[in-house]
CSV table of C-alpha atoms in Angstrom, one decimal:
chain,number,residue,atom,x,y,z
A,10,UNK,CA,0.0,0.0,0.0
A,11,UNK,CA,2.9,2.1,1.5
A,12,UNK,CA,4.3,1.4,-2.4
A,13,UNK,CA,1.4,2.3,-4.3
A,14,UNK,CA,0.7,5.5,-2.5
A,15,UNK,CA,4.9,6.9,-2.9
A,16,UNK,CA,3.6,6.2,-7.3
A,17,UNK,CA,1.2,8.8,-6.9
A,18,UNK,CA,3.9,10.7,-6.6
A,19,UNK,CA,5.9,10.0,-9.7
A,20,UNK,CA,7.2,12.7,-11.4
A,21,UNK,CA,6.2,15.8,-9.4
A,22,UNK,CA,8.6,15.0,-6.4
A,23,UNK,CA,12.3,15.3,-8.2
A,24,UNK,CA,14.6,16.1,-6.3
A,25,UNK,CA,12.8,14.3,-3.6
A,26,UNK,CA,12.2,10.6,-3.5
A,27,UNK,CA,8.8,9.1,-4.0
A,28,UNK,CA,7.2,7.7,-0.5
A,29,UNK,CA,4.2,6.4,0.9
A,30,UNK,CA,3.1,5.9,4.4
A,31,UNK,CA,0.7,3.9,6.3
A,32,UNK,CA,-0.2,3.9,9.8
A,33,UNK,CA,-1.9,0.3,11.2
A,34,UNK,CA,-3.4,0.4,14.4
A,35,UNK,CA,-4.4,-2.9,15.3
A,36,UNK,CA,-6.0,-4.5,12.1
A,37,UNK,CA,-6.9,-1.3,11.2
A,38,UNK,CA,-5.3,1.8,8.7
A,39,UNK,CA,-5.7,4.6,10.4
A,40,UNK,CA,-3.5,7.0,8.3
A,41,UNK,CA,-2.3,7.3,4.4
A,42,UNK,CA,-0.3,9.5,3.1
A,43,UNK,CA,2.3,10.3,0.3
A,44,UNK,CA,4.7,12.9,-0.5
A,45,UNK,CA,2.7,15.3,-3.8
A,46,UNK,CA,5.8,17.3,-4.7
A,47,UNK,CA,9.5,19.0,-2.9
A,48,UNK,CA,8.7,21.5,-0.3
A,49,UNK,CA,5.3,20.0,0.7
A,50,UNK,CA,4.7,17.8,3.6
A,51,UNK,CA,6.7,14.5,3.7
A,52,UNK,CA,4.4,11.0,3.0
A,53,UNK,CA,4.9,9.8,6.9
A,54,UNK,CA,3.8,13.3,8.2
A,55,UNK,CA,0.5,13.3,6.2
A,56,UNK,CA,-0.4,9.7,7.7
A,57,UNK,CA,0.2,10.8,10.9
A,58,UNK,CA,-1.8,13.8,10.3
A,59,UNK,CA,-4.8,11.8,9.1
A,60,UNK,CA,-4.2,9.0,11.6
A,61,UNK,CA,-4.6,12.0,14.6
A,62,UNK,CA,-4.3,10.3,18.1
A,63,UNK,CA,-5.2,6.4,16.6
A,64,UNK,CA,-1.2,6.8,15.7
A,65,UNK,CA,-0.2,6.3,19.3
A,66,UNK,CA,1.2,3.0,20.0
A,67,UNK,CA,0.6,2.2,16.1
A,68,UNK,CA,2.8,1.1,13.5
A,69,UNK,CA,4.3,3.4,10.8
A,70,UNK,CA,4.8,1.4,7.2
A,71,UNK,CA,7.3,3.3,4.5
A,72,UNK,CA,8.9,2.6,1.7
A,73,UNK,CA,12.5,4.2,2.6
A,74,UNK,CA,13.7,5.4,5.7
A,75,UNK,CA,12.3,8.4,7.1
A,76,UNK,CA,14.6,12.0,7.2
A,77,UNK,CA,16.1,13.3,10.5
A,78,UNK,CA,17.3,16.2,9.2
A,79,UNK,CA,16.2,20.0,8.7
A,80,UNK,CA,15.2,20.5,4.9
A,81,UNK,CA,12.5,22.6,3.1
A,82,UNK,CA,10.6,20.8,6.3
A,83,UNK,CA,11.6,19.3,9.7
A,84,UNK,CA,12.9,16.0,10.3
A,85,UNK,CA,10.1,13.0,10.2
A,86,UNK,CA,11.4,11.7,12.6
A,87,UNK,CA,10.9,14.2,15.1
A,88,UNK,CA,6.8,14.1,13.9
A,89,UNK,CA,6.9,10.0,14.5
A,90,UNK,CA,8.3,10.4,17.7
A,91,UNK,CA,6.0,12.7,18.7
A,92,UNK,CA,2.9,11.1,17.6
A,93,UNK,CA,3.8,8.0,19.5
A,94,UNK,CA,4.5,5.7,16.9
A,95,UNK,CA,5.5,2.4,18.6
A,96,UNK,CA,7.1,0.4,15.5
A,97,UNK,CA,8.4,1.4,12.2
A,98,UNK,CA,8.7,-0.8,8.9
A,99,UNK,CA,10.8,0.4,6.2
A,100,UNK,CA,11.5,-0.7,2.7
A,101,UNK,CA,14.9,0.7,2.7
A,102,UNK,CA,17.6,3.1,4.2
A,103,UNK,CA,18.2,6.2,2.7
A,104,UNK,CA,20.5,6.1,0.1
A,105,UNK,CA,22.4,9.5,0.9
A,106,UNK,CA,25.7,8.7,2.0
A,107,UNK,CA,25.3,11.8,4.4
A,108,UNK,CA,22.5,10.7,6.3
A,109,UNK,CA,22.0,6.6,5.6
A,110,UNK,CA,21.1,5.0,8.8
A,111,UNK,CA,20.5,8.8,10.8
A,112,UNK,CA,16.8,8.5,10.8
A,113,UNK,CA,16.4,4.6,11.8
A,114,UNK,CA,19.2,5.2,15.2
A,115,UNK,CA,17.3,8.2,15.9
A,116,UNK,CA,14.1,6.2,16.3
A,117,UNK,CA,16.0,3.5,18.0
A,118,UNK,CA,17.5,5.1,20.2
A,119,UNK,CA,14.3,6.3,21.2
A,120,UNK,CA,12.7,3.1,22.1
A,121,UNK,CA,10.6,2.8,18.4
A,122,UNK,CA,11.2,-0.5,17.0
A,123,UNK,CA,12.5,-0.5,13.7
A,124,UNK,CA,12.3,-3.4,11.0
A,125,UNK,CA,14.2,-2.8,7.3
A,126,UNK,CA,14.1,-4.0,4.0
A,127,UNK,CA,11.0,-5.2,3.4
A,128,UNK,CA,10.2,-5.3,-0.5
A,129,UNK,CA,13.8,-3.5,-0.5
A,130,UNK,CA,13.6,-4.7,-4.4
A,131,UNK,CA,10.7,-3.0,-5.4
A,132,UNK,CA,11.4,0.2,-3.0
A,133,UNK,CA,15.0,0.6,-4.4
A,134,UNK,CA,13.9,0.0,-8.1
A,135,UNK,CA,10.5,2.7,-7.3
A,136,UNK,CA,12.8,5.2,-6.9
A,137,UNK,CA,16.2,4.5,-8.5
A,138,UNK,CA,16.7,7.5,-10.4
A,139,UNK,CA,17.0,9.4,-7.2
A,140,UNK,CA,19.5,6.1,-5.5
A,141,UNK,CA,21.6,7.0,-8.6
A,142,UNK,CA,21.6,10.4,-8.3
A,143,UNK,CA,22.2,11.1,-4.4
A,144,UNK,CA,24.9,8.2,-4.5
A,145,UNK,CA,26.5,9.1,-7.6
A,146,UNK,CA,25.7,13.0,-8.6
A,147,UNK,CA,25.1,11.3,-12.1
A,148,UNK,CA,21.4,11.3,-14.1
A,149,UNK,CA,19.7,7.6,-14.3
A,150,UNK,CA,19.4,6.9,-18.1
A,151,UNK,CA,16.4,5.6,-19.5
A,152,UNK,CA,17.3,4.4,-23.3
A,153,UNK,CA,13.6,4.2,-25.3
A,154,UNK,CA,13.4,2.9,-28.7
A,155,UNK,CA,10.4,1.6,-30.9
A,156,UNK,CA,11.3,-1.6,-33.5
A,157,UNK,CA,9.7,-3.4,-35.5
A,158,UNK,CA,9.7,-7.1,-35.1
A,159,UNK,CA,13.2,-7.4,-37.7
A,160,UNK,CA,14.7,-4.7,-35.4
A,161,UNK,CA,14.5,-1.7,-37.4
A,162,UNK,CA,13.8,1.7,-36.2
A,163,UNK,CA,13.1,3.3,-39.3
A,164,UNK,CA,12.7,2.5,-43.1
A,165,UNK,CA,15.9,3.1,-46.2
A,166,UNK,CA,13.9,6.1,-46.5
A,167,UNK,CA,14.4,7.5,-42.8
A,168,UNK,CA,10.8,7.0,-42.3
A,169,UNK,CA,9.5,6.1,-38.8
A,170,UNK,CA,5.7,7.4,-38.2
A,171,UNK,CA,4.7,5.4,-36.8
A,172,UNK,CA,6.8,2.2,-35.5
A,173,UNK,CA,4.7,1.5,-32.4
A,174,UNK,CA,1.3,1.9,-32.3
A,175,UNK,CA,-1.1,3.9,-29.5
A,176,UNK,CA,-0.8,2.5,-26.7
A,177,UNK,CA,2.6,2.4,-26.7
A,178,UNK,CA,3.0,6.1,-27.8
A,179,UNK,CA,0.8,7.0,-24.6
A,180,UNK,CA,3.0,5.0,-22.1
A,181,UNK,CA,6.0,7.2,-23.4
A,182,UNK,CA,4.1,10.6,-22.6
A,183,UNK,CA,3.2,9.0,-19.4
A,184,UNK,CA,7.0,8.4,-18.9
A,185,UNK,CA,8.0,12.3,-19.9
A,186,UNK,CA,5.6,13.3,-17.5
A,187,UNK,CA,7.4,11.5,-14.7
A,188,UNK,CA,11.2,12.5,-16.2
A,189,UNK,CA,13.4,15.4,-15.6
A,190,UNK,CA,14.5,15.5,-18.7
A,191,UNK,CA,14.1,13.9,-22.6
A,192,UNK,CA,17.2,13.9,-24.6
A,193,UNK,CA,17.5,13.1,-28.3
A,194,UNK,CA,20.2,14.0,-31.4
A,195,UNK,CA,20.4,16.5,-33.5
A,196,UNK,CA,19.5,13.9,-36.6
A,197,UNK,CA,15.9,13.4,-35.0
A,198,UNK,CA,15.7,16.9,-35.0
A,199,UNK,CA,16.2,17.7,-38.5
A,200,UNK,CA,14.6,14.4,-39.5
A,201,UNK,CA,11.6,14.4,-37.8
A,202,UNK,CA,11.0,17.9,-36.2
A,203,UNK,CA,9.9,16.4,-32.5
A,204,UNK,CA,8.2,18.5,-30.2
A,205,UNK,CA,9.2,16.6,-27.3
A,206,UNK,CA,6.7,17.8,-24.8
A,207,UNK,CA,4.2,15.5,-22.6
A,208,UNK,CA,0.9,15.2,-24.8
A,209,UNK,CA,-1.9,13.6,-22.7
A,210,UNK,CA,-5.6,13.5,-23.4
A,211,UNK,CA,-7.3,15.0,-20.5
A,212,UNK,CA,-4.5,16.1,-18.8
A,213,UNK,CA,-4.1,19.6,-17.7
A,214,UNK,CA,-1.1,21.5,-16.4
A,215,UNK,CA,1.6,18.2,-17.5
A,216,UNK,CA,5.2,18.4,-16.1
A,217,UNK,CA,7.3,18.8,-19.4
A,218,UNK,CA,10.4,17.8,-18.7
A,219,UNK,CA,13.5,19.6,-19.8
A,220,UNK,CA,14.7,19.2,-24.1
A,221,UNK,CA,17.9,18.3,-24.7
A,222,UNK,CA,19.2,18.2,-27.8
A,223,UNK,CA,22.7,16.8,-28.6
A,224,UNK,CA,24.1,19.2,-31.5
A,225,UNK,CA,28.4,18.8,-31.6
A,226,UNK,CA,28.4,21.9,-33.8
A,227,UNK,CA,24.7,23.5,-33.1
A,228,UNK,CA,23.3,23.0,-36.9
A,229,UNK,CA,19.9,22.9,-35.1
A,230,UNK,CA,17.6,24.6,-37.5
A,231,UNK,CA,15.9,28.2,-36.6
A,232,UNK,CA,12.7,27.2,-38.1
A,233,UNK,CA,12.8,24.1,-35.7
A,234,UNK,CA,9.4,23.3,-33.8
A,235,UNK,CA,11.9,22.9,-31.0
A,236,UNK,CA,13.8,26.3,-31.5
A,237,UNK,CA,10.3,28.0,-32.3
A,238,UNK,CA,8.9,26.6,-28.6
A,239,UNK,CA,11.8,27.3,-26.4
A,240,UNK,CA,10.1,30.0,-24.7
A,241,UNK,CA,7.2,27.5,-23.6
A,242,UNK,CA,9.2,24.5,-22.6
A,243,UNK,CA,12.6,24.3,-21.3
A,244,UNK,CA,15.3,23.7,-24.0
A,245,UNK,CA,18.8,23.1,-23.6
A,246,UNK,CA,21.2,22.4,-26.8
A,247,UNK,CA,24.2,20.8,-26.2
A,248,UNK,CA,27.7,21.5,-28.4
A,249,UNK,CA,31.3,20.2,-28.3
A,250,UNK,CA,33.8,22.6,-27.7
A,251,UNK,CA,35.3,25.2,-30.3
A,252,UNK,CA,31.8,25.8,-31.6
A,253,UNK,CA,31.6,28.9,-32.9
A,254,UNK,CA,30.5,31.7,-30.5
A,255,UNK,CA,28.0,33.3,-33.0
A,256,UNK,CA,25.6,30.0,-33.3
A,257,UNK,CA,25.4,30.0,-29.7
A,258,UNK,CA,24.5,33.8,-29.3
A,259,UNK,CA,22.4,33.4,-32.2
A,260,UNK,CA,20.1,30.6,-30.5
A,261,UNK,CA,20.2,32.0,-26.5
A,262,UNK,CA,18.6,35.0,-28.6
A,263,UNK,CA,15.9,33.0,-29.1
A,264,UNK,CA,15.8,31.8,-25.4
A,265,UNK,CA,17.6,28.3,-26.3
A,266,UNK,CA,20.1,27.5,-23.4
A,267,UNK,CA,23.3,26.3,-24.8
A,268,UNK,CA,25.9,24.3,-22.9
A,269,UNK,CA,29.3,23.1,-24.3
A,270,UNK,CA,31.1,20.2,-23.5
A,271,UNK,CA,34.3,18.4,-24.4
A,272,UNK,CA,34.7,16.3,-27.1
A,273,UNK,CA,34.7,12.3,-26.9
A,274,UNK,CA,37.1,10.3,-29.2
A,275,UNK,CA,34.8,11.0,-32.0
A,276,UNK,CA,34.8,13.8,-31.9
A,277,UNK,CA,31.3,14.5,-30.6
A,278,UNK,CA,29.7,15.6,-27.7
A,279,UNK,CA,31.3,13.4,-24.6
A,280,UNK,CA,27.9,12.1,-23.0
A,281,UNK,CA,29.5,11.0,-20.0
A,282,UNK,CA,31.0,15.0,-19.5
A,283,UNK,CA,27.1,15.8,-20.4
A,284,UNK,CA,26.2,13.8,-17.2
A,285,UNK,CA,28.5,15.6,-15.0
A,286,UNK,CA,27.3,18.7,-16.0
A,287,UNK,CA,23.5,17.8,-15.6
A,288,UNK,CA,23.8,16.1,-12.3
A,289,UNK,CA,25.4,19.7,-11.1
A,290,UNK,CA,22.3,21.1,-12.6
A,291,UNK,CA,20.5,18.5,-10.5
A,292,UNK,CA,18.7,16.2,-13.4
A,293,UNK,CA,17.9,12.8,-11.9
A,294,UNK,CA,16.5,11.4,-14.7
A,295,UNK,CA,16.6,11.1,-18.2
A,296,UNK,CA,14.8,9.5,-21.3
A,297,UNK,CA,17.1,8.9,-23.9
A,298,UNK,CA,15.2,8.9,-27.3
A,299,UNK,CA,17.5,9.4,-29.8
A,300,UNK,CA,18.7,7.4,-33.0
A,301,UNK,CA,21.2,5.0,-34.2
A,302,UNK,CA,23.9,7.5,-33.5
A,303,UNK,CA,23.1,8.9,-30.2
A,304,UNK,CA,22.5,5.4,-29.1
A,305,UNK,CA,25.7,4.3,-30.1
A,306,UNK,CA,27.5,6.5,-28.4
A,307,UNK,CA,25.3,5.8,-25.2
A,308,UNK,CA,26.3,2.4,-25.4
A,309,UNK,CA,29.9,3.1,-25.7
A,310,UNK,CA,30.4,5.6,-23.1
A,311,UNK,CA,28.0,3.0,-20.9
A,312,UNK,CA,25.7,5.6,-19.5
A,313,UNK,CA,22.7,3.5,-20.2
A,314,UNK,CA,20.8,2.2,-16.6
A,315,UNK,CA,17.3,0.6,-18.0
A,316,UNK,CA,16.8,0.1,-21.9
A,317,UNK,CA,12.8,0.4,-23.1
A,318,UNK,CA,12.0,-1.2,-26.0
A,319,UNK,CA,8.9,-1.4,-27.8
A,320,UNK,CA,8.6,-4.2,-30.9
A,321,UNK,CA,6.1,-3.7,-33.1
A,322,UNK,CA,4.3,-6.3,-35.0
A,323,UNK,CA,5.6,-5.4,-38.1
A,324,UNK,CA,8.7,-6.0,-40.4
A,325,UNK,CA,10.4,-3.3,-42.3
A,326,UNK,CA,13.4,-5.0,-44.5
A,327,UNK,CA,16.0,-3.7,-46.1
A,328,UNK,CA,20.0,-3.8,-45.5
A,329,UNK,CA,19.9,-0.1,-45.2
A,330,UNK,CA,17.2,0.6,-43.2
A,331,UNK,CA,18.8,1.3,-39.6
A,332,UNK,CA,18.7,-0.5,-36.2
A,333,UNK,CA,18.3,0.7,-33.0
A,334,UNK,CA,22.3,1.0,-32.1
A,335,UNK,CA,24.4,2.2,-34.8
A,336,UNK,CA,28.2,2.9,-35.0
A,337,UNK,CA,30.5,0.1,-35.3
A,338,UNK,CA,29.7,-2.7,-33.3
A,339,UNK,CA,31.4,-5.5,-32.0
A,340,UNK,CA,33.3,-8.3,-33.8
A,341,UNK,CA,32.2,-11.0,-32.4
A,342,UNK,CA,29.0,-12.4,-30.7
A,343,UNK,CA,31.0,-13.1,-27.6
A,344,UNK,CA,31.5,-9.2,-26.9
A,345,UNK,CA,28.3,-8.4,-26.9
A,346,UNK,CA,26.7,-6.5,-24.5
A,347,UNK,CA,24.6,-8.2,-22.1
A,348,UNK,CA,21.6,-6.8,-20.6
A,349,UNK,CA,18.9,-8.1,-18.1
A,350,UNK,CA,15.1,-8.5,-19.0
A,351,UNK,CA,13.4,-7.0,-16.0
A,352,UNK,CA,10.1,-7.2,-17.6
A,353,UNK,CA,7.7,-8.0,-20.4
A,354,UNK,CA,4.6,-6.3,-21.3
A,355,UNK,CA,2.0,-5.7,-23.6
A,356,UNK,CA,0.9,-2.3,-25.1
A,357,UNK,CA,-1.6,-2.5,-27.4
A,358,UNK,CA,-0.6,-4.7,-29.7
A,359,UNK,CA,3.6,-3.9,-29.0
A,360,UNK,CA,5.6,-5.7,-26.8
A,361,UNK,CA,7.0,-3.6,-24.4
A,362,UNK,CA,10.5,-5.2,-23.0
A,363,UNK,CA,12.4,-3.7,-19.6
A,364,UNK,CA,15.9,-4.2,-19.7
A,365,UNK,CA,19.0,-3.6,-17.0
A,366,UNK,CA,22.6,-3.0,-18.7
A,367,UNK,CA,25.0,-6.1,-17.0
């Protein structure tokens, strides 16, 4: 319950973690509560809240360990304490170097008893752009791509409207929504002319995440639907270095932010410097939905954490119609990459396949 509640949450609580909370009193749940965005009261405070004086002598249930430090609000701690709280169950410790462990010997130490790790699989994987990011200062990397069923991602012609069908398309916006940022290359710019914001039927007020758009040497085009919405939803372009300074004065005049990195052995943007940068800028999370090339170079500078395919019931053909990860490749079989299936789905009539980099 304390699981489903922290979802509720998703997307709205960056930089904060999701969390749920349940108070039990007896049999009985007496309390609910889940943390609705950062600076607003914390999941285990809102149970107690609800729970009132039924929380004394109760049992707290979380999905991570509760904070026992001043933030944007006090510690939760201090609130369980005071509210009587006779036995806490947590999904997991807090992942923050600084503080791991802080909140569960306060409580302790205080006579509460406290049990840990419960579901610790689900509650780390719920929230693991944010155990990345705390332990690391590096975004989690979501890597999306539609296929067909022969693997393509796009005809000889470049043509790739539309791979996957509705359901799937949906699911992505869904997954913008709950991102801090979507990231793609300049070639699906100037092939396809994205938008790249959260389009949801019914939905009002979406969180669109920030658009970045790889571009070594900023040839993104002025008449872009990207450059032409910068002013409504956050855009950031990304060059290599020795770009020339007019381009990038010439888009910041249209309210594009432009950041410039060093170079990879490509000669490209180096996506692991690209990380560094946005982790400083405090992105947690990122949708990769770029093509061949981008991909590639994801691969290779092994900044991918979950891969999210969708394979659509159709076949494409043709020796030059590209796959999902260009570049070179390896030699052999044997140095393949290996991944992990998490997960597989349906989406209409897609298969949707959840993958962990090994």
């Amino acid at each position: 319950m304390a699981l489903g509640l922290a979802r509720k949450g998703r997307g709205k609580t960056s930089p904060n973690p999701m969390v749920g909370a349940v108070v039990v009193r007896g049999k009985a749940v007496v309390g609910k509560g889940y943390h609705h965005r950062a600076g607003e009261p914390h999941a285990e405070v809102l149970a107690l809240r609800q729970a009132g004086k039924r929380a004394k002598d109760a049992t707290l249930y979380l999905n991570l360990e509760p904070c026992d430090y001043f933030g944007k609000t006090p510690p939760c701690t201090q609130a369980i304490l005071k509210a009587g709280i006779q036995r806490v169950v947590a999904g997991m410790r807090d992942p923050n170097p600084l503080v791991s462990g802080r909140g569960f010997r306060r409580l302790r130490k205080a006579g509460v008893k406290v049990d840990v790790g419960l579901l610790e699989g689900e509650c780390r994987e719920l929230n693991a752009p944010f155990c990345k990011f705390i332990s690391t200062g590096k975004p989690f990397i979501i890597l999306k791509a539609a296929v067909s069923l022969d693997g393509k991602v796009a005809t000889k012609s470049g043509d790739s409207r539309w791979i996957s069908g509705g359901a799937s398309r949906k699911y992505v916006h869904r997954l913008r929504s709950a991102v801090d940022a979507v990231m793609v290359g300049i070639g699906t710019v100037r092939r396809d002319d994205p938008l790249l914001n959260v389009r949801l039927p019914g939905r009002k007020n979406p969180h669109h995440p920030l658009r970045i758009i790889v571009d070594s040497r900023l040839r993104i085009p002025a008449d872009s639907r990207i450059v032409r919405t910068a002013a409504e939803f956050p855009t950031l372009v990304v060059a290599a270095s020795s770009v020339p300074p007019q381009r990038i004065d010439r888009l910041k005049k249209k309210r594009v932010g432009v950041l410039v990195v060093r170079k990879n052995r490509q000669g490209r943007v180096s996506l692991v410097a690209l990380l560094k940068e946005l982790g400083c800028r405090g992105i947690q999370s990122i949708l990769l939905e770029g093509g061949p090339t981008l991909n590639a170079s994801a691969w290779e500078e092994k900044i991918v954490d979950r891969v999210l395919l969708f394979v659509a019931p159709k076949v494409i053909g043709g020796r030059e119609a590209p796959g999902m990860v260009g570049g070179e490749g390896v030699g052999k079989v044997k140095d393949a990459r290996r991944v992990e299936i998490l997960r597989i789905r349906r989406a209409g009539p897609d298969l949707m396949i959840e993958a962990k980099p090994l």
